[in-house]
Amino acid sequence: MISHLDHLVLTVSDIESSVAFYRRTLMMRDSHFAQGRRALHFGSQKINLQRLGQEKRNRAAVGSGDLCLITTWTLDRVIAHLKIEGVDILEGPVAKTGAMGAMQSIYFCDPDGNLIEISRYDDDGLNIDSASDPEA
C-alpha cells in the first residue's frame, strides 16, 4: 500500500537558522512553498519546517525530531565535514540496523536538539556508488 516517504516535518524555533544549519552541515537545498513556508531538499525527499503552533493538526514540539539519513560519503568523511562545521558528534560510529540491514551510524543534534543520525549501510551495494557522487 505505501511505496515511500514523500516528506516529513520538523518543528523548529527559528526557521532561517534551521535552513542555514541544514544547508551548511548536510548540504541540503532549500525552497519556499505555500505562502512562504520553507523546505529542505535532498535526493527526492524533503523536510518541511514549521514553528511551534503553526500546524494545529499535530502535537509537535521543538526538538522532538529523530531522523536517520543515509549518506553516499564514508562516515570518516562525514565526521571530518561535521568537525569543520563545528558540530559535536554525540555517538558513533556505531553498528545499527536500518530498514535494509546492517549499517554504521553517527549521531548529532541540530540547533533545536532534534537528533540526527547519519548512516551508511555495511553492504556497499545498498549505497550509491561514490563514482556517481559529485562530492566524492
PDB file of C-alpha atoms in Angstrom:
ATOM      1  CA  MET A   1       0.000   0.000   0.000  1.00  0.00           C
ATOM      2  CA  ILE A   2       2.730   2.525   0.955  1.00  0.00           C
ATOM      3  CA  SER A   3       5.565   2.994  -1.532  1.00  0.00           C
ATOM      4  CA  HIS A   4       7.831   5.654   0.038  1.00  0.00           C
ATOM      5  CA  LEU A   5       8.146   8.704   2.232  1.00  0.00           C
ATOM      6  CA  ASP A   6       7.404  11.989   0.471  1.00  0.00           C
ATOM      7  CA  HIS A   7       8.295  14.465   3.208  1.00  0.00           C
ATOM      8  CA  LEU A   8       8.420  14.900   6.946  1.00  0.00           C
ATOM      9  CA  VAL A   9       8.025  17.976   9.108  1.00  0.00           C
ATOM     10  CA  LEU A  10      10.380  19.304  11.779  1.00  0.00           C
ATOM     11  CA  THR A  11       9.208  21.839  14.326  1.00  0.00           C
ATOM     12  CA  VAL A  12      11.969  24.369  14.949  1.00  0.00           C
ATOM     13  CA  SER A  13      12.401  27.562  16.954  1.00  0.00           C
ATOM     14  CA  ASP A  14      13.893  29.618  14.104  1.00  0.00           C
ATOM     15  CA  ILE A  15      13.256  28.585  10.515  1.00  0.00           C
ATOM     16  CA  GLU A  16      16.025  30.677   8.937  1.00  0.00           C
ATOM     17  CA  SER A  17      18.613  29.381  11.420  1.00  0.00           C
ATOM     18  CA  SER A  18      17.497  25.827  10.698  1.00  0.00           C
ATOM     19  CA  VAL A  19      17.731  26.380   6.939  1.00  0.00           C
ATOM     20  CA  ALA A  20      21.250  27.742   7.360  1.00  0.00           C
ATOM     21  CA  PHE A  21      22.301  24.797   9.559  1.00  0.00           C
ATOM     22  CA  TYR A  22      20.971  22.081   7.228  1.00  0.00           C
ATOM     23  CA  ARG A  23      22.360  23.818   4.131  1.00  0.00           C
ATOM     24  CA  ARG A  24      25.795  24.173   5.717  1.00  0.00           C
ATOM     25  CA  THR A  25      26.138  20.893   7.603  1.00  0.00           C
ATOM     26  CA  LEU A  26      24.198  18.483   5.368  1.00  0.00           C
ATOM     27  CA  MET A  27      24.383  20.354   2.055  1.00  0.00           C
ATOM     28  CA  MET A  28      20.611  20.326   1.587  1.00  0.00           C
ATOM     29  CA  ARG A  29      18.878  22.665  -0.840  1.00  0.00           C
ATOM     30  CA  ASP A  30      16.116  24.941   0.441  1.00  0.00           C
ATOM     31  CA  SER A  31      12.935  26.226  -1.128  1.00  0.00           C
ATOM     32  CA  HIS A  32       9.846  28.332  -0.449  1.00  0.00           C
ATOM     33  CA  PHE A  33       6.316  26.958  -0.888  1.00  0.00           C
ATOM     34  CA  ALA A  34       2.685  27.589   0.177  1.00  0.00           C
ATOM     35  CA  GLN A  35       2.521  31.155   1.498  1.00  0.00           C
ATOM     36  CA  GLY A  36       6.205  31.422   2.384  1.00  0.00           C
ATOM     37  CA  ARG A  37       6.786  28.098   4.130  1.00  0.00           C
ATOM     38  CA  ARG A  38      10.293  26.617   3.908  1.00  0.00           C
ATOM     39  CA  ALA A  39      11.562  23.177   2.987  1.00  0.00           C
ATOM     40  CA  LEU A  40      14.898  21.399   2.783  1.00  0.00           C
ATOM     41  CA  HIS A  41      15.573  19.016  -0.116  1.00  0.00           C
ATOM     42  CA  PHE A  42      17.932  16.072  -0.526  1.00  0.00           C
ATOM     43  CA  GLY A  43      17.646  13.458  -3.272  1.00  0.00           C
ATOM     44  CA  SER A  44      13.936  13.047  -3.991  1.00  0.00           C
ATOM     45  CA  GLN A  45      12.922  13.757  -0.376  1.00  0.00           C
ATOM     46  CA  LYS A  46      12.170  16.896   1.590  1.00  0.00           C
ATOM     47  CA  ILE A  47      11.826  18.154   5.122  1.00  0.00           C
ATOM     48  CA  ASN A  48       9.240  20.871   5.702  1.00  0.00           C
ATOM     49  CA  LEU A  49       9.983  23.281   8.542  1.00  0.00           C
ATOM     50  CA  GLN A  50       7.377  24.742  10.871  1.00  0.00           C
ATOM     51  CA  ARG A  51       7.361  26.871  14.006  1.00  0.00           C
ATOM     52  CA  LEU A  52       5.692  25.680  17.198  1.00  0.00           C
ATOM     53  CA  GLY A  53       1.922  26.138  16.951  1.00  0.00           C
ATOM     54  CA  GLN A  54       1.957  26.700  13.197  1.00  0.00           C
ATOM     55  CA  GLU A  55       0.244  23.369  12.484  1.00  0.00           C
ATOM     56  CA  LYS A  56      -2.877  22.808  14.593  1.00  0.00           C
ATOM     57  CA  ARG A  57      -3.407  19.181  13.467  1.00  0.00           C
ATOM     58  CA  ASN A  58      -0.411  17.734  15.319  1.00  0.00           C
ATOM     59  CA  ARG A  59       1.233  17.829  18.726  1.00  0.00           C
ATOM     60  CA  ALA A  60       4.701  18.689  17.505  1.00  0.00           C
ATOM     61  CA  ALA A  61       7.319  20.013  19.879  1.00  0.00           C
ATOM     62  CA  VAL A  62      10.564  21.837  19.152  1.00  0.00           C
ATOM     63  CA  GLY A  63      13.459  19.384  19.276  1.00  0.00           C
ATOM     64  CA  SER A  64      11.369  16.198  19.276  1.00  0.00           C
ATOM     65  CA  GLY A  65      12.570  15.011  15.847  1.00  0.00           C
ATOM     66  CA  ASP A  66      14.731  11.920  15.365  1.00  0.00           C
ATOM     67  CA  LEU A  67      15.896  11.420  11.772  1.00  0.00           C
ATOM     68  CA  CYS A  68      18.081   8.800  10.123  1.00  0.00           C
ATOM     69  CA  LEU A  69      19.630   9.961   6.852  1.00  0.00           C
ATOM     70  CA  ILE A  70      21.679   7.721   4.538  1.00  0.00           C
ATOM     71  CA  THR A  71      24.946   9.095   3.174  1.00  0.00           C
ATOM     72  CA  THR A  72      26.858   8.328  -0.008  1.00  0.00           C
ATOM     73  CA  TRP A  73      30.047   9.500   1.748  1.00  0.00           C
ATOM     74  CA  THR A  74      32.192   7.390   4.050  1.00  0.00           C
ATOM     75  CA  LEU A  75      31.449   8.091   7.702  1.00  0.00           C
ATOM     76  CA  ASP A  76      35.038   9.276   8.168  1.00  0.00           C
ATOM     77  CA  ARG A  77      34.400  11.928   5.533  1.00  0.00           C
ATOM     78  CA  VAL A  78      31.089  12.928   7.152  1.00  0.00           C
ATOM     79  CA  ILE A  79      32.776  13.194  10.556  1.00  0.00           C
ATOM     80  CA  ALA A  80      35.562  15.365   9.119  1.00  0.00           C
ATOM     81  CA  HIS A  81      32.994  17.645   7.458  1.00  0.00           C
ATOM     82  CA  LEU A  82      30.943  17.962  10.658  1.00  0.00           C
ATOM     83  CA  LYS A  83      34.071  18.819  12.651  1.00  0.00           C
ATOM     84  CA  ILE A  84      34.894  21.611  10.177  1.00  0.00           C
ATOM     85  CA  GLU A  85      31.329  22.899  10.652  1.00  0.00           C
ATOM     86  CA  GLY A  86      31.706  22.827  14.451  1.00  0.00           C
ATOM     87  CA  VAL A  87      29.139  20.083  15.014  1.00  0.00           C
ATOM     88  CA  ASP A  88      29.668  17.890  18.088  1.00  0.00           C
ATOM     89  CA  ILE A  89      29.208  14.177  17.456  1.00  0.00           C
ATOM     90  CA  LEU A  90      27.260  12.562  20.292  1.00  0.00           C
ATOM     91  CA  GLU A  91      27.933   8.939  19.377  1.00  0.00           C
ATOM     92  CA  GLY A  92      29.490   6.808  16.715  1.00  0.00           C
ATOM     93  CA  PRO A  93      30.357   5.317  14.506  1.00  0.00           C
ATOM     94  CA  VAL A  94      28.239   2.504  15.966  1.00  0.00           C
ATOM     95  CA  ALA A  95      26.609  -0.580  14.446  1.00  0.00           C
ATOM     96  CA  LYS A  96      22.857  -0.242  13.886  1.00  0.00           C
ATOM     97  CA  THR A  97      20.133  -1.945  11.867  1.00  0.00           C
ATOM     98  CA  GLY A  98      18.241   0.115   9.293  1.00  0.00           C
ATOM     99  CA  ALA A  99      15.325  -0.639   7.008  1.00  0.00           C
ATOM    100  CA  MET A 100      17.611  -2.511   4.593  1.00  0.00           C
ATOM    101  CA  GLY A 101      20.007  -4.192   7.026  1.00  0.00           C
ATOM    102  CA  ALA A 102      23.228  -3.590   8.923  1.00  0.00           C
ATOM    103  CA  MET A 103      24.697  -0.103   8.897  1.00  0.00           C
ATOM    104  CA  GLN A 104      27.119   2.160  10.727  1.00  0.00           C
ATOM    105  CA  SER A 105      25.793   5.401  12.218  1.00  0.00           C
ATOM    106  CA  ILE A 106      26.894   8.648  13.820  1.00  0.00           C
ATOM    107  CA  TYR A 107      24.647  10.931  15.860  1.00  0.00           C
ATOM    108  CA  PHE A 108      24.479  14.683  16.485  1.00  0.00           C
ATOM    109  CA  CYS A 109      21.818  17.286  17.215  1.00  0.00           C
ATOM    110  CA  ASP A 110      20.618  20.233  15.187  1.00  0.00           C
ATOM    111  CA  PRO A 111      20.341  23.664  16.882  1.00  0.00           C
ATOM    112  CA  ASP A 112      16.913  22.751  18.333  1.00  0.00           C
ATOM    113  CA  GLY A 113      18.016  19.395  19.734  1.00  0.00           C
ATOM    114  CA  ASN A 114      16.496  17.235  17.001  1.00  0.00           C
ATOM    115  CA  LEU A 115      18.556  14.042  16.890  1.00  0.00           C
ATOM    116  CA  ILE A 116      20.193  13.456  13.505  1.00  0.00           C
ATOM    117  CA  GLU A 117      21.591  10.038  12.620  1.00  0.00           C
ATOM    118  CA  ILE A 118      23.797   9.808   9.532  1.00  0.00           C
ATOM    119  CA  SER A 119      24.244   6.230   8.367  1.00  0.00           C
ATOM    120  CA  ARG A 120      25.923   4.137   5.732  1.00  0.00           C
ATOM    121  CA  TYR A 121      24.902   0.560   5.020  1.00  0.00           C
ATOM    122  CA  ASP A 122      27.591  -2.067   5.560  1.00  0.00           C
ATOM    123  CA  ASP A 123      26.820  -3.615   2.156  1.00  0.00           C
ATOM    124  CA  ASP A 124      28.216  -1.093  -0.355  1.00  0.00           C
ATOM    125  CA  GLY A 125      25.672  -2.410  -2.865  1.00  0.00           C
ATOM    126  CA  LEU A 126      22.983  -0.587  -0.880  1.00  0.00           C
ATOM    127  CA  ASN A 127      24.764   2.764  -1.220  1.00  0.00           C
ATOM    128  CA  ILE A 128      25.106   4.962  -4.245  1.00  0.00           C
ATOM    129  CA  ASP A 129      28.483   4.304  -5.828  1.00  0.00           C
ATOM    130  CA  SER A 130      30.925   7.063  -4.898  1.00  0.00           C
ATOM    131  CA  ALA A 131      31.803   7.346  -8.597  1.00  0.00           C
ATOM    132  CA  SER A 132      28.316   8.797  -9.147  1.00  0.00           C
ATOM    133  CA  ASP A 133      28.657  11.172  -6.186  1.00  0.00           C
ATOM    134  CA  PRO A 134      29.772  14.598  -7.440  1.00  0.00           C
ATOM    135  CA  GLU A 135      31.058  15.373  -3.941  1.00  0.00           C
ATOM    136  CA  ALA A 136      33.324  12.282  -3.796  1.00  0.00           C
TER     137      ALA A 136
END
